[in-house]
Coordinates of C-alpha atoms in Angstrom, one line a residue:
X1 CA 0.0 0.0 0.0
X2 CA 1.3 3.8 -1.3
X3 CA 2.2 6.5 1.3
X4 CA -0.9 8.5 1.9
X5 CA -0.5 12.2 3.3
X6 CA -2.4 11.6 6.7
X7 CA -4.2 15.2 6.0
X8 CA -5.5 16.7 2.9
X9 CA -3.0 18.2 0.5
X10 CA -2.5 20.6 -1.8
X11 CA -2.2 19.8 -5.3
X12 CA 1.8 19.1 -6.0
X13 CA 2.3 21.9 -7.8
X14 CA 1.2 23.9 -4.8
X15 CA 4.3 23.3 -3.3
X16 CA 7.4 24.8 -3.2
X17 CA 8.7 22.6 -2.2
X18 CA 18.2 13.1 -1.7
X19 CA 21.1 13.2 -0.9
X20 CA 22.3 11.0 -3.8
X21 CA 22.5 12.2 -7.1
X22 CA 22.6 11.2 -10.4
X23 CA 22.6 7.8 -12.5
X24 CA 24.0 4.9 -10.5
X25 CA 27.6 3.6 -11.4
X26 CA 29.2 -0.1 -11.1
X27 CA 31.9 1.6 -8.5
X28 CA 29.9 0.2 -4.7
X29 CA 31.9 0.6 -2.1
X30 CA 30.4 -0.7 1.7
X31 CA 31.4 0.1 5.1
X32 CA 30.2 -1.1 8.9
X33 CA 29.0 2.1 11.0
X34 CA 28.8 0.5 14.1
X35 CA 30.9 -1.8 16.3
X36 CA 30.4 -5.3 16.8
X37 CA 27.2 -6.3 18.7
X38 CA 24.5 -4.5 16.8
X39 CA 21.5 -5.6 14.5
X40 CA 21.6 -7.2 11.2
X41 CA 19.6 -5.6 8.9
X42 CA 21.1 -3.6 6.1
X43 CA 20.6 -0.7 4.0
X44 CA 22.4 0.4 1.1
X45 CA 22.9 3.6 1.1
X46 CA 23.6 5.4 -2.1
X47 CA 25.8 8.7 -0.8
X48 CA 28.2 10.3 -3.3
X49 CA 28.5 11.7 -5.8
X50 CA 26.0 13.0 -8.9
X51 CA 26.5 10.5 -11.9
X52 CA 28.7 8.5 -10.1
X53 CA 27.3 7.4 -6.1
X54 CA 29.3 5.1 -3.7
X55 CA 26.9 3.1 -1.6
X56 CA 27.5 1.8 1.9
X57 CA 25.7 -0.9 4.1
X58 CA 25.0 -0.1 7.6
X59 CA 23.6 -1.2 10.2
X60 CA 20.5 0.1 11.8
X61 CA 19.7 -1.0 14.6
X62 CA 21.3 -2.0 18.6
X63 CA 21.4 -5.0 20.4
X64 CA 21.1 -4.5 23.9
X65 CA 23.1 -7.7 25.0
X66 CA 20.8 -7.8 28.2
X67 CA 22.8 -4.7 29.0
X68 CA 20.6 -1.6 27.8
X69 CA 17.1 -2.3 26.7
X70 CA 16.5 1.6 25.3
X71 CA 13.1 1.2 23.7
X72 CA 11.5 0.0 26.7
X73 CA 13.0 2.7 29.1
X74 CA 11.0 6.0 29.7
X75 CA 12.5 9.1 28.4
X76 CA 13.7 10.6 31.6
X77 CA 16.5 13.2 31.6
X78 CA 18.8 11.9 29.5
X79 CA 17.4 13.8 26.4
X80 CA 18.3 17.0 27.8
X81 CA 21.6 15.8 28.8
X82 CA 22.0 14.9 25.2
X83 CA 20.6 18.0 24.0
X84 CA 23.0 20.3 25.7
X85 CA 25.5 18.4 24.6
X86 CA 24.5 17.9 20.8
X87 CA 24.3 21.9 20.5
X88 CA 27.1 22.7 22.4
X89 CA 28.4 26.3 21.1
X90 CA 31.7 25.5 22.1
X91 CA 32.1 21.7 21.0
X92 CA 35.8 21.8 22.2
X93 CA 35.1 22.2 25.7
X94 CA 33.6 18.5 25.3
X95 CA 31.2 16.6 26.5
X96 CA 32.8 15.9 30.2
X97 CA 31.6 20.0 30.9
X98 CA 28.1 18.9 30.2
X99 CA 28.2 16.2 32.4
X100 CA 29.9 17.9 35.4
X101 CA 27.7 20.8 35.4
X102 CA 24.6 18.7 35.0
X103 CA 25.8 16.6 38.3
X104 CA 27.0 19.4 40.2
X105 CA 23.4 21.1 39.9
X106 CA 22.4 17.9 42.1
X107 CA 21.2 15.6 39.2
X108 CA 22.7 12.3 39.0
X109 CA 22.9 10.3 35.8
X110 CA 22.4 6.4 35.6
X111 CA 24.5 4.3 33.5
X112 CA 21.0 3.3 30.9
X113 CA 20.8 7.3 30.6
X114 CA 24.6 7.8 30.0
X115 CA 24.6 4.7 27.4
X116 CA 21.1 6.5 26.3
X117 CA 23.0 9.8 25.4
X118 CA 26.0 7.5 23.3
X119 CA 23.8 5.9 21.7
X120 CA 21.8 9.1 20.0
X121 CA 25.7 10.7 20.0
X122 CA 26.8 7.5 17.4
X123 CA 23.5 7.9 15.7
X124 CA 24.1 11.3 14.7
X125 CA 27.6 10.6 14.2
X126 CA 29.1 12.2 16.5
X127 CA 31.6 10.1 17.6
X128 CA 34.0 12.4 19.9
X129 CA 31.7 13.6 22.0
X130 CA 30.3 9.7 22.5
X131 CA 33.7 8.9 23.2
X132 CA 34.2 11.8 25.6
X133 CA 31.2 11.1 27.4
X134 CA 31.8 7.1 27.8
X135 CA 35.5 8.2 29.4
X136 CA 33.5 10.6 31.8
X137 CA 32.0 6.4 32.9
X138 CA 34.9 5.0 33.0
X139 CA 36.5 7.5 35.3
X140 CA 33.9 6.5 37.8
X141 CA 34.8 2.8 37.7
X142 CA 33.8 2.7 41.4
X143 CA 29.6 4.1 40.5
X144 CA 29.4 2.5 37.1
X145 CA 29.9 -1.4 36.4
X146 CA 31.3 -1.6 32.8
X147 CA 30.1 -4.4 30.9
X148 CA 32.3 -6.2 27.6
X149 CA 29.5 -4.1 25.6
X150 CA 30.9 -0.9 26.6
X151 CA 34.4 -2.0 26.3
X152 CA 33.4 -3.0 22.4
X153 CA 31.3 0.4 21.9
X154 CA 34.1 2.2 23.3
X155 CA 36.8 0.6 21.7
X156 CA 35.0 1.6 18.1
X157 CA 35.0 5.0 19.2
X158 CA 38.5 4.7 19.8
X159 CA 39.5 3.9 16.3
X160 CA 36.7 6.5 14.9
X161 CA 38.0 9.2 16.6
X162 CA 41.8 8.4 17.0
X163 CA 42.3 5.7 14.6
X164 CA 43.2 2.3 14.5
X165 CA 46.1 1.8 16.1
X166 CA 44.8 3.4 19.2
X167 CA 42.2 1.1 19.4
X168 CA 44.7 -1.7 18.7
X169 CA 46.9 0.0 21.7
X170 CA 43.5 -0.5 23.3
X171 CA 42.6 -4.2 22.8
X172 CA 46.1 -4.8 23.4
X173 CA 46.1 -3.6 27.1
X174 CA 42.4 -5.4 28.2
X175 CA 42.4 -8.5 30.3
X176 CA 42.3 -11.8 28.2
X177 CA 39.5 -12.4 30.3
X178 CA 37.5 -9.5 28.9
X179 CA 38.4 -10.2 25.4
X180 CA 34.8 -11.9 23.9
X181 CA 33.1 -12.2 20.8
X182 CA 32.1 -8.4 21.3
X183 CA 35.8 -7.2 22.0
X184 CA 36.9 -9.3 19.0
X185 CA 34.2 -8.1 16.9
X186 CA 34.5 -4.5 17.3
X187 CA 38.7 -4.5 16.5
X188 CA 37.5 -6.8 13.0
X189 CA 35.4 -3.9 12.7
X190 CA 37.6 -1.1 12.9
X191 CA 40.1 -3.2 10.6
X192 CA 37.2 -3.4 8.1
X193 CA 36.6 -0.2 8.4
X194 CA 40.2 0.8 7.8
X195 CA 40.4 -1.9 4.7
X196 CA 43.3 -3.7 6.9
X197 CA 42.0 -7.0 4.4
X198 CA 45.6 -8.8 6.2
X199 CA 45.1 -7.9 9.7
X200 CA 41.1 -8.6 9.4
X201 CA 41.7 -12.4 7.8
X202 CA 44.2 -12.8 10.9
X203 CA 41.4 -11.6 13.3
X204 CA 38.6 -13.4 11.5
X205 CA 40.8 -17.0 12.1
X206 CA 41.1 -16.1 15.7
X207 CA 37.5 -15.7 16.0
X208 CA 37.1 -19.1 14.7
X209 CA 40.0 -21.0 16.7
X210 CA 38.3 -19.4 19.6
X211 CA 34.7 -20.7 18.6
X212 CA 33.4 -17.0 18.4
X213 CA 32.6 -17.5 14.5
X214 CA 29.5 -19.5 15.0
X215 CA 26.7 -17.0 14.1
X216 CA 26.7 -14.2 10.9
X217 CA 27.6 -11.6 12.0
X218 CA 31.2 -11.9 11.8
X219 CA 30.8 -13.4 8.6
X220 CA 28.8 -10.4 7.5
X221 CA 31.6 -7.7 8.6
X222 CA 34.1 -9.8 7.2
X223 CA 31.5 -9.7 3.6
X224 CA 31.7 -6.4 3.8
X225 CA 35.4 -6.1 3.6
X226 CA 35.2 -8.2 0.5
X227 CA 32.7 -6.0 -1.0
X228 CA 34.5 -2.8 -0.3
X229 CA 37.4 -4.2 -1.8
X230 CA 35.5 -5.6 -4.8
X231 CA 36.3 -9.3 -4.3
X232 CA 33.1 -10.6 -4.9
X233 CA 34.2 -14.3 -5.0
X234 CA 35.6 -13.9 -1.8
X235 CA 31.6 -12.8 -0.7
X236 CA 30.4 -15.9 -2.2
X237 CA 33.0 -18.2 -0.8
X238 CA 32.2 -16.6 2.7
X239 CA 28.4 -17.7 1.9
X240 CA 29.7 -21.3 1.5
X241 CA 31.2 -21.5 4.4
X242 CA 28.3 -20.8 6.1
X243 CA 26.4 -23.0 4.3
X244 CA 28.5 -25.8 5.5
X245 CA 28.8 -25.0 8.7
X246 CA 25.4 -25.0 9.0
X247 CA 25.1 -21.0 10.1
X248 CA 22.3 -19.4 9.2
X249 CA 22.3 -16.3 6.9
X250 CA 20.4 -13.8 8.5
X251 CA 18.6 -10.6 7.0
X252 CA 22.1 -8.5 6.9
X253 CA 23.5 -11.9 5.2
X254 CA 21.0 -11.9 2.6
X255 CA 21.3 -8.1 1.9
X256 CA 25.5 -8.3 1.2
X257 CA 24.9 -11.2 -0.8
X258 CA 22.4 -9.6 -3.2
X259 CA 24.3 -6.7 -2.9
X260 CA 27.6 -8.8 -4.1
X261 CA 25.1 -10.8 -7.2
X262 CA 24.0 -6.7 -8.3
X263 CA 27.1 -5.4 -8.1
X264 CA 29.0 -7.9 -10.4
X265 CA 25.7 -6.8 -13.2
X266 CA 23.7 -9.9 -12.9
X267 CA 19.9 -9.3 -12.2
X268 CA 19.0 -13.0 -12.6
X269 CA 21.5 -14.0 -10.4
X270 CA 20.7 -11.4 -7.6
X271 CA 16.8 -12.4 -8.4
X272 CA 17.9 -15.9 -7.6
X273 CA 19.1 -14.7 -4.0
X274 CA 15.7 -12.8 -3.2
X275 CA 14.1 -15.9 -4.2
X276 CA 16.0 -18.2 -1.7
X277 CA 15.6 -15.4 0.9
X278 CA 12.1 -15.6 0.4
X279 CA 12.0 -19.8 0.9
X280 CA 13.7 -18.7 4.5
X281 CA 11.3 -19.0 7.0
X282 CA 13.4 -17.3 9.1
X283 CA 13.8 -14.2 7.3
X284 CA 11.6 -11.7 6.5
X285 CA 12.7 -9.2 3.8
X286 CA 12.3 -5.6 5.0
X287 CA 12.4 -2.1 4.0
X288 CA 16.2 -2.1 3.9
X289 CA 16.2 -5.1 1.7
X290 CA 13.6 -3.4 -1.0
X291 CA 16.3 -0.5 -0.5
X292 CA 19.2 -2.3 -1.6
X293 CA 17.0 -4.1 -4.5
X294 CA 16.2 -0.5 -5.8
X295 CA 19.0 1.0 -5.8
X296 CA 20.8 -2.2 -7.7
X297 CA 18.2 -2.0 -10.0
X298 CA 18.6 2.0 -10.8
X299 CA 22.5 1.0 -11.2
X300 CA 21.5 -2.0 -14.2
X301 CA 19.4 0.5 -15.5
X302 CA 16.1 -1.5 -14.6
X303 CA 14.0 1.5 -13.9
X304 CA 10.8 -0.3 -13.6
X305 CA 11.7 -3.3 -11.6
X306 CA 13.4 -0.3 -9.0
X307 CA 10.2 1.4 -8.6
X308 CA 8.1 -1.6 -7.7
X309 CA 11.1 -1.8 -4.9
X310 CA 9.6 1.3 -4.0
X311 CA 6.5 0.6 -3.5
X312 CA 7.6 -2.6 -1.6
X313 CA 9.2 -0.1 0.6
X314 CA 6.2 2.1 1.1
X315 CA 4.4 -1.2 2.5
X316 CA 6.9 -1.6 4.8
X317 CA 7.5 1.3 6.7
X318 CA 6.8 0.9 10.2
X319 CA 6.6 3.0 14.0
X320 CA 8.2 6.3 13.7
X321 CA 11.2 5.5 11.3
X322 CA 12.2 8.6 9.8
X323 CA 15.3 7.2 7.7
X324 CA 12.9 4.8 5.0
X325 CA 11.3 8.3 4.1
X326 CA 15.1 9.9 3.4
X327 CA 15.7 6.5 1.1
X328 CA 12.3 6.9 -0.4
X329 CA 12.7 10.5 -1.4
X330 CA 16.3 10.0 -2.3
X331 CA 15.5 6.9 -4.6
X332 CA 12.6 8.4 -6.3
X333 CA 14.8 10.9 -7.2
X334 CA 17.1 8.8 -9.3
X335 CA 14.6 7.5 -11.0
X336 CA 13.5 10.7 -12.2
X337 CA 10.4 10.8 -10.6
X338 CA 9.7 14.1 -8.8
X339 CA 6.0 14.1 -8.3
X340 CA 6.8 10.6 -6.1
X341 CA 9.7 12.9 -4.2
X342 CA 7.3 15.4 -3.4
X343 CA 4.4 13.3 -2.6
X344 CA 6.6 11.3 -0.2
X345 CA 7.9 14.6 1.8
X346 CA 3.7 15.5 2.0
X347 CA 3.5 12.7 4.0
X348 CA 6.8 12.5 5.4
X349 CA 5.5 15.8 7.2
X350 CA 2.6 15.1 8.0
X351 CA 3.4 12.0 9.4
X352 CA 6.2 13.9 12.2
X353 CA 5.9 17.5 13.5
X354 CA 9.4 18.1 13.4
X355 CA 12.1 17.4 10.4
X356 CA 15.9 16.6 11.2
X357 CA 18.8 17.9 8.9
X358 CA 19.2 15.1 6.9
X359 CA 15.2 15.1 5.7
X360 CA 16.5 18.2 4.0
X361 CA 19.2 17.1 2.2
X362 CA 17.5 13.9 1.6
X363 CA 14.8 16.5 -0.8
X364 CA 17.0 19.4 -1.3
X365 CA 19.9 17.1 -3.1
X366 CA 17.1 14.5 -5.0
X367 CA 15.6 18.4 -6.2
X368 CA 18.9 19.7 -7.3
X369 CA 19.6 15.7 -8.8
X370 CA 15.9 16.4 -10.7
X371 CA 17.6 19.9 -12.0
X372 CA 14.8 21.8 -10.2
X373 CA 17.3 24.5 -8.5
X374 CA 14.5 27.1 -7.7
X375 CA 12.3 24.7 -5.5
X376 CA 15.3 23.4 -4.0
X377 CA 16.3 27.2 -2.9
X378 CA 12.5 27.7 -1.3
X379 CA 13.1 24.2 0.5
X380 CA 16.8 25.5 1.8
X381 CA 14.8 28.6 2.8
X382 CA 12.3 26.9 4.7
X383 CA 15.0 24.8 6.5
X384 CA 16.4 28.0 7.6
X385 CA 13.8 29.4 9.1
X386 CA 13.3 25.8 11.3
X387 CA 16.5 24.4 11.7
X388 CA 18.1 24.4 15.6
X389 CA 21.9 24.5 14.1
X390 CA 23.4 24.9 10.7
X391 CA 24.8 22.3 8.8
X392 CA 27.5 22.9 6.2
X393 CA 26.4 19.6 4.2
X394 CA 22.9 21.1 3.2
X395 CA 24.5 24.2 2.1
X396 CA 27.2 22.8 0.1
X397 CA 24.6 21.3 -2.2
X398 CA 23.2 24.5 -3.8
X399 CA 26.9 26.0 -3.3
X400 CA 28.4 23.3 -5.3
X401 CA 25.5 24.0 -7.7
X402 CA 26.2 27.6 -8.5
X403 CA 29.6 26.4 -8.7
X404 CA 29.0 23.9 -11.5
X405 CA 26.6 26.0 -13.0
X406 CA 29.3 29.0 -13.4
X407 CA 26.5 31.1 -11.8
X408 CA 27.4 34.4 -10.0
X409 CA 25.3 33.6 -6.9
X410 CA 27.9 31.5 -5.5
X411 CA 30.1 33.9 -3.6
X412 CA 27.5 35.2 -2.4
X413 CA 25.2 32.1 -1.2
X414 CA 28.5 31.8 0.6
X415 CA 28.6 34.9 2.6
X416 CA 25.0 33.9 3.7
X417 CA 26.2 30.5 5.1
X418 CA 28.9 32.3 7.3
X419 CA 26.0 34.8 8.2
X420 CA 23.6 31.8 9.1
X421 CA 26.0 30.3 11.4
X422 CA 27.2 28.0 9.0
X423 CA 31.4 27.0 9.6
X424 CA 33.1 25.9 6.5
X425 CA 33.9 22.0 6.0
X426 CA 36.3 20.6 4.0
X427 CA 33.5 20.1 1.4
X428 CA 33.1 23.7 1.4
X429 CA 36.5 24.6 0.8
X430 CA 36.8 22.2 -2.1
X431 CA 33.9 23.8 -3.7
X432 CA 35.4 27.1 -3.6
X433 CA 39.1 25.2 -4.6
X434 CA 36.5 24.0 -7.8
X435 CA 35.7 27.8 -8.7
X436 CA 38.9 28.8 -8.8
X437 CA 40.2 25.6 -10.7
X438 CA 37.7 26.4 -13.2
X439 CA 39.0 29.8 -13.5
X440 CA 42.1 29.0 -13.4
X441 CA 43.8 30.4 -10.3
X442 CA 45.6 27.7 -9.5
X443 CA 47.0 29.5 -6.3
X444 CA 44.2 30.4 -5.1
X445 CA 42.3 27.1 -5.7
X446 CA 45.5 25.7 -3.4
X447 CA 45.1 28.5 -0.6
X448 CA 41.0 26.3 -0.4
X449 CA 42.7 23.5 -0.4
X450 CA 44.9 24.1 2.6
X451 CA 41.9 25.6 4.6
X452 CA 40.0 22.1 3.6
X453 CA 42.7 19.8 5.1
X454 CA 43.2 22.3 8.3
X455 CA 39.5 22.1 9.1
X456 CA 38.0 20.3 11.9
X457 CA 37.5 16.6 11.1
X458 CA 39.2 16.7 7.9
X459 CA 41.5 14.1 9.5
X460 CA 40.7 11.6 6.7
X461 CA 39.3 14.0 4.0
X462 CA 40.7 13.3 0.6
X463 CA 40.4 16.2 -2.2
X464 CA 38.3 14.4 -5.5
X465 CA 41.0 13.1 -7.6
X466 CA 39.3 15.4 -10.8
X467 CA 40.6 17.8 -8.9
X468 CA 43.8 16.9 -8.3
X469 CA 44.1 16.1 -12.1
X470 CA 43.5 18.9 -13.3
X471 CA 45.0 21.3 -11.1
X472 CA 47.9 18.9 -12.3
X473 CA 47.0 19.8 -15.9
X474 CA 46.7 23.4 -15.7
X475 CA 50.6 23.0 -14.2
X476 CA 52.2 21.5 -16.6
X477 CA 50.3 23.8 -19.0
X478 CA 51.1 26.7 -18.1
X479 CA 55.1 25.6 -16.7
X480 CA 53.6 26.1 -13.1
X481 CA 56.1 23.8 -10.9
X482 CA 55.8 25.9 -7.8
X483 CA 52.1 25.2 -7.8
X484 CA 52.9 21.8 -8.3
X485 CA 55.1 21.0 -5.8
X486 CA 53.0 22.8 -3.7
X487 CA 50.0 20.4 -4.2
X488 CA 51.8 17.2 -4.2
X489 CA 53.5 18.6 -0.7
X490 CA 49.8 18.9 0.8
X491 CA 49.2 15.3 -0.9
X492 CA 52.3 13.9 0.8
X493 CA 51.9 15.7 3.9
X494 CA 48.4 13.8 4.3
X495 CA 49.1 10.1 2.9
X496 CA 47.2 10.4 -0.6
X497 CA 50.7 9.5 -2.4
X498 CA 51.0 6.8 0.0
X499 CA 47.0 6.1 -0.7
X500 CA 46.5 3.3 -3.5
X501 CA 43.1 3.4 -3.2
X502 CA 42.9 7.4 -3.2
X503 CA 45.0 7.1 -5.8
X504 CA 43.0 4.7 -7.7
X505 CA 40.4 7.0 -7.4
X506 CA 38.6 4.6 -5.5
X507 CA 37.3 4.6 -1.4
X508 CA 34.5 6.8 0.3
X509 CA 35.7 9.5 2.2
X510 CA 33.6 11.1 5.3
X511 CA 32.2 14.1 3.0
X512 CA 31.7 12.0 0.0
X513 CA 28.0 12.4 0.9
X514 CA 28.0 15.9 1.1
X515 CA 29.0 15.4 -2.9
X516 CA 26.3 16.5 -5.4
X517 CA 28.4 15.8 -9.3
X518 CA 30.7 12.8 -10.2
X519 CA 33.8 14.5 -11.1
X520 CA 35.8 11.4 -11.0
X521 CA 34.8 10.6 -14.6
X522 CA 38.9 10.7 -15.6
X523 CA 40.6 7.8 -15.7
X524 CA 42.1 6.5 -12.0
X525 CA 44.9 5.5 -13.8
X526 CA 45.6 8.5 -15.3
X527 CA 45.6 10.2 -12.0
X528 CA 47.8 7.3 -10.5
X529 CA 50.4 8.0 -13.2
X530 CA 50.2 11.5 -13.1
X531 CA 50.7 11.0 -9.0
X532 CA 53.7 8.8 -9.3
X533 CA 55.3 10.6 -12.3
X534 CA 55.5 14.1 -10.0
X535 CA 57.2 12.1 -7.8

């Protein structure tokens, strides 16, 4: 059954109304977003760039491991703990302040609301001030009894926020004795995360000596290593063993497995995968699984077949789930279909009184996608006037519009950001480095550059390798070796040249979502050479 609007609506054109753009591409790329321990249903998310998307799986959902059993908890405090936190002015101060002030006003926290507060903290991705906030617990060994679940969440947000070989500095120093299936899983992870395909194989084989590869998902993480590195043999040989061994594929099983049949171009064969899902008893396919379908089916080119996938999503939706209505809106919109996108948002908003940040760029980036630039500037209007803080990523898609376009509105739309309260990401900077390139001014186009490494969380931010080509191109055009040497210093500086899968032009990058054009249409090896003949 369709989405109906739960109160009357205007007529469509009434309104003035994702965050994936463009035709879908053969390059998939996958990653875990959560640590070891969690629930294993899938989505795949289509999140770059506009002809040319990467799509990760994720997982949705928390398993309480008898330790924190959040949906059947009251909301007490703990969402204005979380609040104050979230919309911290000041983020560096951390999340520690939050919680000492809130104590020493003579409210005490419990350990389900502190989890409570992580928990919303990782969903929002906001993964220092989780990890701040679970060393505020751990501090207080003596009031709070840590369980192998924390040690595993905390752990991930080790190698999230300082990177893997803190976490493996971590796991190092535990106790043997605290080192279970969780503490394992969340370190095979963080190496899949990282692509460490050695070090997660040598991990994986522990798990089994151990006996603590005897349900899916470990098998699933490691999957998903495979897919991100495109070894798609590797996904099915992984499926036999689990055959043999008699474990059952669950629903996150099914989805990596279809995703690994779509990916390699074969409908039938992924068809034949949804089929023997279906026979499962055990399994019932779900939103997430239409999801994955859909978008695979917009990547063969089966436009049809994805928007019955659609409507199997629609049917599906269940309980207050916000995210199916951002895939919905998004999905639609690569299929071309803009009366379905702004049909969905009707009832998307009628359906919750309130609409987060990513709802926005869910509809502003599937308008831009559908080349409908002045009903995605009355949207970004709108969102002004009701959002709580700015975020750079919704900006950057009419930004990097006006950029592409060559229009004159783009310096300033920027200077209305900064006055919004919008600060710069590296995304933003690379948009401006794009004006510049297009120009010309090479130098300049470097000076955005710089800013876009420098900038807070641009720790593993990669510049597009189109850009890096032809800033390399103008160079040797025009004799321009300062310039040059000057990018492949920032390059070096940050690890691209060391990089082969930057250099491939290959691998998602934490802003590749914020993307809204393929410019990685050049060839990888063309960059690659250009890369190592600077050298």
């Amino acid at each position: 059954m369709l989405l109906q609007p739960s109160t009357s609506k205007l007529p469509l054109n009434s309104h003035v109304y994702s965050n994936h753009h463009g035709s879908l591409s053969s390059n998939l790329s996958y990653s875990i977003s959560f640590p070891y321990g969690l629930s294993d249903s899938t989505i795949l998310k289509p999140i770059s760039n506009h002809k040319n998307p990467v799509f990760t799986c994720s997982i949705s959902q928390v398993h309480s491991y008898g330790t924190m059993d959040y949906e059947r908890r009251p909301e007490l405090k703990w969402n204005a703990v979380y609040k104050r936190i979230s919309m911290m002015e000041d983020p560096e101060k951390g999340s520690a302040s939050v919680l000492n002030q809130w104590e020493n006003e003579g409210k005490r926290l419990s350990k389900w609301e502190i989890c409570r507060i992580v928990k919303e903290l990782r969903k929002f991705r906001r993964f220092k001030l989780a990890l701040e906030v679970y060393e505020w617990m751990n501090n207080r060994e003596e009031r709070f009894r840590l369980t192998s679940s924390d040690t595993a969440i905390h752990l991930d947000l080790i190698a999230k926020v300082r990177g893997i070989e803190s976490a493996e500095e971590y796991f190092l120093k535990l106790p043997d004795s605290l080192k279970d299936k969780r503490i394992y899983g969340a370190l095979l992870n963080a190496y899949v995360h990282s692509r460490m395909a050695e070090k997660a194989e040598s991990l994986m084989e522990k798990m089994r000596t151990r006996g603590y590869a005897i349900h899916a998902l470990p098998f699933n993480v490691i999957m998903t290593l495979y897919m991100n590195l495109k070894q798609f043999d590797k996904v099915e040989s992984v499926v036999s063993e689990m055959t043999e061994k008699k474990i059952r594929l669950d629903l996150y099983s099914y989805n990596i497995w279809l995703s690994c049949r779509g990916s390699q171009g074969s409908a039938e064969k992924m068809e034949q995968v949804l089929e023997q899902m279906k026979l499962d008893t055990s399994i019932n396919p779900n939103w997430t699984t239409y999801s994955t379908l859909a978008t695979l089916y917009i990547r063969l080119g089966q436009l049809e077949k994805a928007e019955e996938c659609l409507k199997q999503i629609e049917g599906r939706i269940t309980g207050r789930d916000r995210i199916p209505y951002h895939y919905l809106i998004s999905l639609y919109g690569s299929v071309g279909k803009k009366e379905e996108v702004l049909r969905v948002w009707d009832v998307y908003k009628s359906t919750f009184p309130t609409i987060p940040n990513l709802g926005y760029h869910a509809l502003i980036s599937s308008l831009i996608r559908l080349n409908d630039i002045e009903v995605a500037e009355k949207i970004y209007e709108e969102w002004i006037s009701v959002k709580s803080r700015y975020d750079p990523r919704i900006g950057n898609l009419l930004l990097g519009w006006y950029v592409r376009q060559g229009s004159d509105k783009a310096a300033a739309f920027y200077d209305k950001m900064i006055e919004h309260g919008g600060k710069p990401n590296s995304t933003t900077w690379e948009i401006l480095a794009e004006s510049r390139i297009r120009e010309r001014r090479i130098p300049e186009a470097l000076s955005y550059l710089k800013d876009a490494f420098s900038t807070d969380g641009s720790k593993s931010w990669k510049p597009k390798p189109t850009n890096v080509t032809n800033i390399l191109e103008i160079c040797e055009e025009e004799g321009d070796v300062a310039s040059k040497e000057a990018l492949l210093g920032m390059l070096r500086q940050v690890g691209c040249l060391d990089n082969e899968n930057y250099a491939s032009g290959g691998g998602e990058t934490p802003t590749a979502k914020d993307r809204t054009e393929d410019d990685n249409n050049d060839s990888a090896d063309m960059l690659l050479n250009q890369l190592q003949g600077s050298l």
